PDB file of C-alpha atoms in Angstrom:
ATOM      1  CA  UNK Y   1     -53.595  61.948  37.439  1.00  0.00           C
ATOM      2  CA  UNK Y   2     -56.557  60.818  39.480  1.00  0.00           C
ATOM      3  CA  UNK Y   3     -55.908  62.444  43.177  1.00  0.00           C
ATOM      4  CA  UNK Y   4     -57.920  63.532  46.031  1.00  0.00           C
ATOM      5  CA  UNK Y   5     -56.766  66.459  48.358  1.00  0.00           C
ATOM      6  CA  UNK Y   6     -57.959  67.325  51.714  1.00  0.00           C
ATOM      7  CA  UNK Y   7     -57.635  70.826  53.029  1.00  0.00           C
ATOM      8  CA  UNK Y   8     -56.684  71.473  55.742  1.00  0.00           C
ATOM      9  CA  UNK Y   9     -54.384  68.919  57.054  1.00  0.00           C
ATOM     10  CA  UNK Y  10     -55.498  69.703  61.000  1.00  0.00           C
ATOM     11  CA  UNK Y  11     -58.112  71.619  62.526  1.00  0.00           C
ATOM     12  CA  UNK Y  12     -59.660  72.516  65.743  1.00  0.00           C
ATOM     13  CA  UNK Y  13     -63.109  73.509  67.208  1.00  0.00           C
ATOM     14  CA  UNK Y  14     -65.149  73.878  70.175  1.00  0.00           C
ATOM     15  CA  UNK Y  15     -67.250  71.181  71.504  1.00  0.00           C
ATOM     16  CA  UNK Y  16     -71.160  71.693  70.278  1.00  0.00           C
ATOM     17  CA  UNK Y  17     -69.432  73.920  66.328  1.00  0.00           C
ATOM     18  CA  UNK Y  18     -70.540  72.388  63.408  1.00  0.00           C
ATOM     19  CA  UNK Y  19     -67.636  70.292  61.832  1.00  0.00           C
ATOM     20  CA  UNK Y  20     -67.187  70.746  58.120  1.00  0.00           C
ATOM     21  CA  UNK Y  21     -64.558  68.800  56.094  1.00  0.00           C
ATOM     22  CA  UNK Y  22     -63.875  69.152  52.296  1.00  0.00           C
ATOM     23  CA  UNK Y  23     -62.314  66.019  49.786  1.00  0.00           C
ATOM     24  CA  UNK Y  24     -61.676  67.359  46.345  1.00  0.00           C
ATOM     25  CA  UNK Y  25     -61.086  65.278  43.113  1.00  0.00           C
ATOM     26  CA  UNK Y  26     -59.794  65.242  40.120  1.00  0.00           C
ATOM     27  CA  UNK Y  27     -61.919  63.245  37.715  1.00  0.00           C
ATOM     28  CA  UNK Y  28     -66.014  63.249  37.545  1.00  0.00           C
ATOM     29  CA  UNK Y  29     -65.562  59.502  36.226  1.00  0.00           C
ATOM     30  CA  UNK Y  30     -65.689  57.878  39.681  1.00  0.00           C
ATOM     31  CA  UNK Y  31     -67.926  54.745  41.173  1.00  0.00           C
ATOM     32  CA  UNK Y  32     -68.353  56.123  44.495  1.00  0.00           C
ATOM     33  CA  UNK Y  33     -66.979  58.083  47.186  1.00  0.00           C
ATOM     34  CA  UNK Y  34     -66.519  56.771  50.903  1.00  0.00           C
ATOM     35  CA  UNK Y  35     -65.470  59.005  54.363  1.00  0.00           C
ATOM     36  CA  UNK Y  36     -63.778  56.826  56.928  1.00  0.00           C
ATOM     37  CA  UNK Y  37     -62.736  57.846  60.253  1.00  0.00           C
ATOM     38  CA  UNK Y  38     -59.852  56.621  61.975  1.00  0.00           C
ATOM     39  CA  UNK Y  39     -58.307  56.781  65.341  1.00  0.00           C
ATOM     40  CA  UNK Y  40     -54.713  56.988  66.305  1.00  0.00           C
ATOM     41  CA  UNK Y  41     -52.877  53.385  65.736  1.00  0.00           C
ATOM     42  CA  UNK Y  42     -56.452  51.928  63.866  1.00  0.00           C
ATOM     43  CA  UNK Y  43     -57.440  51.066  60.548  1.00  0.00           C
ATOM     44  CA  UNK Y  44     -60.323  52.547  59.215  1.00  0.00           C
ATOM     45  CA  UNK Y  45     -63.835  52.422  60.057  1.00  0.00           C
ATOM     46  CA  UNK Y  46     -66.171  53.342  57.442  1.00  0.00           C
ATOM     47  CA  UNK Y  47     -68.407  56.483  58.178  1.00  0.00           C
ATOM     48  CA  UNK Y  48     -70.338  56.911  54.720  1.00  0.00           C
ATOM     49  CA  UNK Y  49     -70.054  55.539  51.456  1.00  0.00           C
ATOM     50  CA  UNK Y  50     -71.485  57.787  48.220  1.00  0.00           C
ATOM     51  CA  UNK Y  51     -72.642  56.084  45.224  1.00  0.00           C
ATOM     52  CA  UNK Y  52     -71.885  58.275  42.005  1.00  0.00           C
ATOM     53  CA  UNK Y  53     -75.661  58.982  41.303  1.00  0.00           C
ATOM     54  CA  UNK Y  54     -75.980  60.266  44.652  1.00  0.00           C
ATOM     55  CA  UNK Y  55     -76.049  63.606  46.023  1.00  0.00           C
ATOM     56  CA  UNK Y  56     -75.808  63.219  49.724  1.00  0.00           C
ATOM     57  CA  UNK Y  57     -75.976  60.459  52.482  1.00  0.00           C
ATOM     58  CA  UNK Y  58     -77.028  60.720  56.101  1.00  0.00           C
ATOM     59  CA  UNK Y  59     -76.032  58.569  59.185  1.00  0.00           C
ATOM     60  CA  UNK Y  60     -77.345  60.396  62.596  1.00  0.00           C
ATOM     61  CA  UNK Y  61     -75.110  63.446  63.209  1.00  0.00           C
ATOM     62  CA  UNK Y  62     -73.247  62.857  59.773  1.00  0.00           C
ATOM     63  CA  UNK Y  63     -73.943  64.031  56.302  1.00  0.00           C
ATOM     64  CA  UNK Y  64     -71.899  63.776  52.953  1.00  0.00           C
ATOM     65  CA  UNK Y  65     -72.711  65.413  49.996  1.00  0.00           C
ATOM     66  CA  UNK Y  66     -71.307  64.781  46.386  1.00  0.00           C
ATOM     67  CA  UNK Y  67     -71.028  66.962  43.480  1.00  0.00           C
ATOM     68  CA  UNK Y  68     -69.325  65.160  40.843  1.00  0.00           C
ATOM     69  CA  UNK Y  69     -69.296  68.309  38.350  1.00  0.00           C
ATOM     70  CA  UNK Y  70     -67.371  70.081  40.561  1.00  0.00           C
ATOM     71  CA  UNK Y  71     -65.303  67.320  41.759  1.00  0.00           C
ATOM     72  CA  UNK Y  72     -65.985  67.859  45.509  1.00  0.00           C
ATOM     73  CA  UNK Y  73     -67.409  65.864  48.259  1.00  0.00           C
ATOM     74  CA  UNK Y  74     -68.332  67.240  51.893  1.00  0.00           C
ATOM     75  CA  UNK Y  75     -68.438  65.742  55.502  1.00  0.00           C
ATOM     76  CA  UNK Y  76     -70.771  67.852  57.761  1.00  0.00           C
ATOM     77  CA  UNK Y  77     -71.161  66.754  61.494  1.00  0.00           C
ATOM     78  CA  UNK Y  78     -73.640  68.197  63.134  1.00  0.00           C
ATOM     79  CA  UNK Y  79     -72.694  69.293  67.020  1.00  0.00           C
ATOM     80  CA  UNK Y  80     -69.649  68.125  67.470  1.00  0.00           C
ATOM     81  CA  UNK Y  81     -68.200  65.747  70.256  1.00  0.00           C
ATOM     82  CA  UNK Y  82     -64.566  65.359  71.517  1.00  0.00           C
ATOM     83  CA  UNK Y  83     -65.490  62.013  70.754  1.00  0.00           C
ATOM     84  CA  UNK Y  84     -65.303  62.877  67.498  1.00  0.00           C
ATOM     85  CA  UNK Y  85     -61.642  63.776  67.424  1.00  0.00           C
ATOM     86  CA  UNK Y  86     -59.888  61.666  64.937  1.00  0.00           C
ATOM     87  CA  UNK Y  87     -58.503  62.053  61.653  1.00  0.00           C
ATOM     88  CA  UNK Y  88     -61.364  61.899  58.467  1.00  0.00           C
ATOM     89  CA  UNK Y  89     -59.902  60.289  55.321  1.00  0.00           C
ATOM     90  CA  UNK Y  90     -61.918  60.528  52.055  1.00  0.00           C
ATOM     91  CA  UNK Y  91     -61.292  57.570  49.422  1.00  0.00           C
ATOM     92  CA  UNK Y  92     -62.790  57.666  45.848  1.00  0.00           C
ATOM     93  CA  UNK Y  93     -63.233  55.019  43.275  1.00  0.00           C
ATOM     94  CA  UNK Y  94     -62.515  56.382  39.945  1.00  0.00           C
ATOM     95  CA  UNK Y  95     -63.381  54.214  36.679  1.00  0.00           C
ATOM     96  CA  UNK Y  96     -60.813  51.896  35.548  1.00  0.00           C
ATOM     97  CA  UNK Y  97     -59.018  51.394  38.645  1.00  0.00           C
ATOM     98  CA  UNK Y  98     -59.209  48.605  40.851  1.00  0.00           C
ATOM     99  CA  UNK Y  99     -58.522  50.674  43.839  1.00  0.00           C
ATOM    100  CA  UNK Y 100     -59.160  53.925  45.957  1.00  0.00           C
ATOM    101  CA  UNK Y 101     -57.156  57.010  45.946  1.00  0.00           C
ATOM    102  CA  UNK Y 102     -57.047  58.417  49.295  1.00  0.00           C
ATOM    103  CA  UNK Y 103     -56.933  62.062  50.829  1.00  0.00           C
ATOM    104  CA  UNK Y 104     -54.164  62.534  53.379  1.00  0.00           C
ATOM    105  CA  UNK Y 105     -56.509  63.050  55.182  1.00  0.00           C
ATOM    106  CA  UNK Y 106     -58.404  66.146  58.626  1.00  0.00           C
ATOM    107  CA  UNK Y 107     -57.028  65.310  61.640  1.00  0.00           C
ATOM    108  CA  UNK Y 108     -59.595  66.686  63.725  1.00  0.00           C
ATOM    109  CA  UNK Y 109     -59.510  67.810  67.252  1.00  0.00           C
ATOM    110  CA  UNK Y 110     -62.597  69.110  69.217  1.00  0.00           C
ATOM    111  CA  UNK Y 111     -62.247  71.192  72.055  1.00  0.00           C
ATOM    112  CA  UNK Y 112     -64.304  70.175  75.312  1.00  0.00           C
TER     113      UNK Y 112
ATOM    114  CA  UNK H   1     -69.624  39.205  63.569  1.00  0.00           C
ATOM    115  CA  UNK H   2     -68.348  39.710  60.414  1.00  0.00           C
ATOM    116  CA  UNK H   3     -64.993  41.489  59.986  1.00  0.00           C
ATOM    117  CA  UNK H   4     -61.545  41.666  59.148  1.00  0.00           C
ATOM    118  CA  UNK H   5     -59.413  40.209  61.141  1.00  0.00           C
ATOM    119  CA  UNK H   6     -55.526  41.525  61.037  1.00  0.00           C
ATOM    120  CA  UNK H   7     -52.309  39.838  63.442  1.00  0.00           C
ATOM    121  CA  UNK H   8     -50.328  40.652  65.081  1.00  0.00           C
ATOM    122  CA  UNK H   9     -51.357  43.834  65.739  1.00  0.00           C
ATOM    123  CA  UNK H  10     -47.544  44.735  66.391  1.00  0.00           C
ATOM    124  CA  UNK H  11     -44.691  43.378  64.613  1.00  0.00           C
ATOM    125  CA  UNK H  12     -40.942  43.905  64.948  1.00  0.00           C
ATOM    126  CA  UNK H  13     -38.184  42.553  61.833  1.00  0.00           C
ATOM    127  CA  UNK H  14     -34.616  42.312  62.057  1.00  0.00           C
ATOM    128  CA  UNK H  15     -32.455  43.499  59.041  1.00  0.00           C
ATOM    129  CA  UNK H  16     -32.314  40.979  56.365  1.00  0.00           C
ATOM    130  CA  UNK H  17     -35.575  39.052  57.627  1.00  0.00           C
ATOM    131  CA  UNK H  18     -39.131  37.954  55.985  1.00  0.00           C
ATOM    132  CA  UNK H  19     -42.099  38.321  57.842  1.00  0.00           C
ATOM    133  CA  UNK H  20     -45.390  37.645  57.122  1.00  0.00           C
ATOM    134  CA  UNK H  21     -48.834  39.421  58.265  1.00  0.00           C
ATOM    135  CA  UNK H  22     -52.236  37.949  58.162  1.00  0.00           C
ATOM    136  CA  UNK H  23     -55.551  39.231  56.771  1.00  0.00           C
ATOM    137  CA  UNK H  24     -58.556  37.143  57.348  1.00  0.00           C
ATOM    138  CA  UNK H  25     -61.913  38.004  56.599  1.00  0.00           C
ATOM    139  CA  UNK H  26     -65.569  36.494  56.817  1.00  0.00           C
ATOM    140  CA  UNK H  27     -67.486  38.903  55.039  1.00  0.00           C
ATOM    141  CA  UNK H  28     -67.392  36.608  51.722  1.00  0.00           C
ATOM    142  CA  UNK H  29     -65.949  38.991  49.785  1.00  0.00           C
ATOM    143  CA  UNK H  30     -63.879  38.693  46.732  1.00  0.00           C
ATOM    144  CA  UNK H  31     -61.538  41.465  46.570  1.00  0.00           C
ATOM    145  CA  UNK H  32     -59.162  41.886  49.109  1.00  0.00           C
ATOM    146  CA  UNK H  33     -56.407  44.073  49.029  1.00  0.00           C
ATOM    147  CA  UNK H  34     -53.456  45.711  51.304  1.00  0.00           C
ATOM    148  CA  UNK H  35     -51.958  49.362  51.551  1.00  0.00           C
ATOM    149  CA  UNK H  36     -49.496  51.243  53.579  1.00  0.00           C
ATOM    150  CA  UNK H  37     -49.998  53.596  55.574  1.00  0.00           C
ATOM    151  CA  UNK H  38     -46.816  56.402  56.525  1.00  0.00           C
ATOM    152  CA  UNK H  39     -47.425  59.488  58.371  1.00  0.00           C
ATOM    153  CA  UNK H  40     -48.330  62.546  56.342  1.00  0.00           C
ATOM    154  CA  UNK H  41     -49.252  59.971  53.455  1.00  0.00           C
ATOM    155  CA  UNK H  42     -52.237  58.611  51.830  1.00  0.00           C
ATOM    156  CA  UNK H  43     -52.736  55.423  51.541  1.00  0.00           C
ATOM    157  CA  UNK H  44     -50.794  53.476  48.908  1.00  0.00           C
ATOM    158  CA  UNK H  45     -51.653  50.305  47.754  1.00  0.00           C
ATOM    159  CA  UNK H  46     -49.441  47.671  48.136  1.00  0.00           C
ATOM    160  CA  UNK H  47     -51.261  44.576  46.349  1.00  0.00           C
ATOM    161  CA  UNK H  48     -54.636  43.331  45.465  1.00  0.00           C
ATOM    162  CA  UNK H  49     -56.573  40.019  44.932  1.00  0.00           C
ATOM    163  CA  UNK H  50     -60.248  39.789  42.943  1.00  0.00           C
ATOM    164  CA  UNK H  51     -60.417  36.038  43.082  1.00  0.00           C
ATOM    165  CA  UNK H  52     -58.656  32.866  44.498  1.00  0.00           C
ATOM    166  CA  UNK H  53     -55.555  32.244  43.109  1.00  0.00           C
ATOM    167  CA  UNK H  54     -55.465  35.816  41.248  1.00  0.00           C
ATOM    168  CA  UNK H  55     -53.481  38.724  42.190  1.00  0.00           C
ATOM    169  CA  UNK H  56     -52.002  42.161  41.010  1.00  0.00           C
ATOM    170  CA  UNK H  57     -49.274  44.557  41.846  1.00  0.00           C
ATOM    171  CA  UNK H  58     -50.228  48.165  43.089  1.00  0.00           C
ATOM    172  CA  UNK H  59     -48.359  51.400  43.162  1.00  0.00           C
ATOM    173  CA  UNK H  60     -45.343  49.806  45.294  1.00  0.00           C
ATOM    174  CA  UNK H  61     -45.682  46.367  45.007  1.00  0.00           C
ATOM    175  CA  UNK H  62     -41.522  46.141  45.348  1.00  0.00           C
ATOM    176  CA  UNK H  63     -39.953  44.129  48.230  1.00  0.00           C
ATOM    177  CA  UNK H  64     -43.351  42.529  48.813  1.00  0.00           C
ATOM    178  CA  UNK H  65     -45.044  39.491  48.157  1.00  0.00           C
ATOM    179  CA  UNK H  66     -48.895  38.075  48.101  1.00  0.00           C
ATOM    180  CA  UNK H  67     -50.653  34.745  48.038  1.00  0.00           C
ATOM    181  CA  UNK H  68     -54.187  34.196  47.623  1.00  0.00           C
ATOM    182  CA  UNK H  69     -54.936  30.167  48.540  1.00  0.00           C
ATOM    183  CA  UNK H  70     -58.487  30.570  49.813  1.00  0.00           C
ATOM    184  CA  UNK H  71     -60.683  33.510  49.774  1.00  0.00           C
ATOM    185  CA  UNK H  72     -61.033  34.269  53.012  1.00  0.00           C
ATOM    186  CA  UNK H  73     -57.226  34.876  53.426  1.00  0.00           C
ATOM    187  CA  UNK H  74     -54.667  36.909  51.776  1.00  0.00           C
ATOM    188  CA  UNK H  75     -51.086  37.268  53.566  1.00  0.00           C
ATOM    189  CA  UNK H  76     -48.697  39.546  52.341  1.00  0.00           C
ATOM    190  CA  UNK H  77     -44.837  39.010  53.261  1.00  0.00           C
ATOM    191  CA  UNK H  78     -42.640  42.357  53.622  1.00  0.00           C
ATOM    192  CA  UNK H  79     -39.389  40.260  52.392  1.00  0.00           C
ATOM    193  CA  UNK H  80     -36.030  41.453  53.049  1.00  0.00           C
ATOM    194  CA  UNK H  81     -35.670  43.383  49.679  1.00  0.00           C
ATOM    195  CA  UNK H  82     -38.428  45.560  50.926  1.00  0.00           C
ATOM    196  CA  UNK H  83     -35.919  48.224  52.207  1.00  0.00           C
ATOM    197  CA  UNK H  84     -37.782  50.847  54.190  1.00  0.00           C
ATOM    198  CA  UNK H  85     -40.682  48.838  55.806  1.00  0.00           C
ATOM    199  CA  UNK H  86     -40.997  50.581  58.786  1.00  0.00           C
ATOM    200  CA  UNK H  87     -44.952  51.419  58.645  1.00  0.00           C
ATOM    201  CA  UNK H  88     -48.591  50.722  59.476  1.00  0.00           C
ATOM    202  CA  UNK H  89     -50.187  48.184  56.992  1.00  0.00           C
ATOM    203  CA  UNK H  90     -53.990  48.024  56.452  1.00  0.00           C
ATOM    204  CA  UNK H  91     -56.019  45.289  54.764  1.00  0.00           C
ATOM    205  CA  UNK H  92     -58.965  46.029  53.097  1.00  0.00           C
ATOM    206  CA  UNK H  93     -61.817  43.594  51.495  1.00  0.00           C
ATOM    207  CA  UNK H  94     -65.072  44.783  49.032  1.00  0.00           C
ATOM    208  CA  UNK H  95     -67.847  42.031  47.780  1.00  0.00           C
ATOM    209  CA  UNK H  96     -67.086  42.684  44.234  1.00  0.00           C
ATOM    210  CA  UNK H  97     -64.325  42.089  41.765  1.00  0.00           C
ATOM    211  CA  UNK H  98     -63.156  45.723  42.126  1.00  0.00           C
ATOM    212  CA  UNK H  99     -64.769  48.755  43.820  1.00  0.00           C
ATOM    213  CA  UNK H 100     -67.727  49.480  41.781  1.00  0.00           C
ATOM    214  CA  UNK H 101     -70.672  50.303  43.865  1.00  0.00           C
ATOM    215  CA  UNK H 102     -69.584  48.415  46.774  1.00  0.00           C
ATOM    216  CA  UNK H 103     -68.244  49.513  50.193  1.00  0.00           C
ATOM    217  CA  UNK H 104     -64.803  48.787  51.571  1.00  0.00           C
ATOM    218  CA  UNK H 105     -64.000  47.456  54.927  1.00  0.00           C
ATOM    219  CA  UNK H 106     -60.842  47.600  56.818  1.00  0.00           C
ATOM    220  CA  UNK H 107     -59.093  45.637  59.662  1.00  0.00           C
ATOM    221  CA  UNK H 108     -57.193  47.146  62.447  1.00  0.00           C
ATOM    222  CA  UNK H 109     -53.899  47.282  60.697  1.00  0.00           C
ATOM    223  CA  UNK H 110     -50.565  45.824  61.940  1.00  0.00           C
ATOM    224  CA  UNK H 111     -47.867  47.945  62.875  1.00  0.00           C
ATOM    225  CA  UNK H 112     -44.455  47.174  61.477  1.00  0.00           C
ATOM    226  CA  UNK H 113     -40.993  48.204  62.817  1.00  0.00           C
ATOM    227  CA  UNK H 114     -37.664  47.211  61.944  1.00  0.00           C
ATOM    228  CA  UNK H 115     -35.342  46.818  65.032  1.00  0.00           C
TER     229      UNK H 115
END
């Protein structure tokens, strides 16, 4: 079965920590991998989107990495905000589907 | 600017009623699709479209229904067989027939409640 888990559910850090959030998967055969972020009662804004023969993607504070072998995928944020508080939901493509599996996603909380 | 556009943004059903949300979008993209969204779940996909006048079930498809009359919009209905509809529904578009390389967008979602 094709998932995608996200450990752990919730977290917490002070303001200014390094945020690190891990999306694991189950199958290497996969088109691309996208983070979205999404605030209480929203839909989902897209953060960064992985193509399968990347490694990594940058956007300002943000940086995803991809490592297909291993079947994991990980959202650094550099210095974090409280703005940044919201939950992080990782989505992969996998071959042969015509739609994403989703992580349940980090809710994420950072601590002025 | 381009977007997805989602309405209402809140939505109440009686027992034993159809409603019917909206998804517009002006990206020009093909696919379009719609999941649901309950708390401590994933996302699960409800339905999706790759063309005009094409669409397929997803994972829980049951107790729902789809048209897709122009590409630009794609309206699902939550009919009265749907029995536990209580949730927050997202639409979702991508510029291809299917995911391949391309990115997804969202709208804002539409909160459902029976009353």
């Amino acid at each position: 079965k094709q998932e995608v888990t996200q450990i752990p559910a919730a977290l917490s850090v002070p303001e200014g920590e390094n945020l690190v959030l891990n999306c694991s998967f189950t199958d290497s055969a996969i088109y691309n991998l996208q983070w979205f972020r999404q605030d209480p009662g929203k839909g989902l804004t897209s953060l960064l989107l992985i193509q399968s023969s990347q490694r990594e993607q940058t956007s300002g504070r943000l940086n995803a990495s991809l490592d297909k072998s291993s079947g994991r995928s990980t959202l650094y944020i550099a210095a974090s905000q409280p703005g940044d508080s919201a939950t992080y939901l990782c989505a992969v493509a996998y071959y042969g589907n015509n739609r994403l599996a989703f992580g349940k996603g980090n809710q994420v909380v950072v601590i002025p | 600017d381009g977007g997805i556009t989602q309405s209402p943004k809140y939505l109440f059903r009686k027992e034993g009623q159809n409603v019917t949300l909206s998804c517009e979008q002006n990206l020009n993209h093909d696919a379009m699709y719609w999941y649901r969204q309950d708390p401590g779940q994933g996302l699960r996909l409800i339905y999706y479209s790759q063309i005009v006048n094409d669409f397929q079930k997803g994972d829980i498809a049951e107790g729902y229904s789809v048209s897709r009359e122009k590409k630009e919009s794609f309206p699902l209905t939550v009919t009265s067989a749907q029995k536990n509809p209580t949730a927050f529904y997202l639409c979702a578009s991508t510029n291809t027939q299917g995911y391949g390389d391309t990115e997804a967008f969202f709208g804002q979602g539409t909160r459902l409640t029976v009353v």
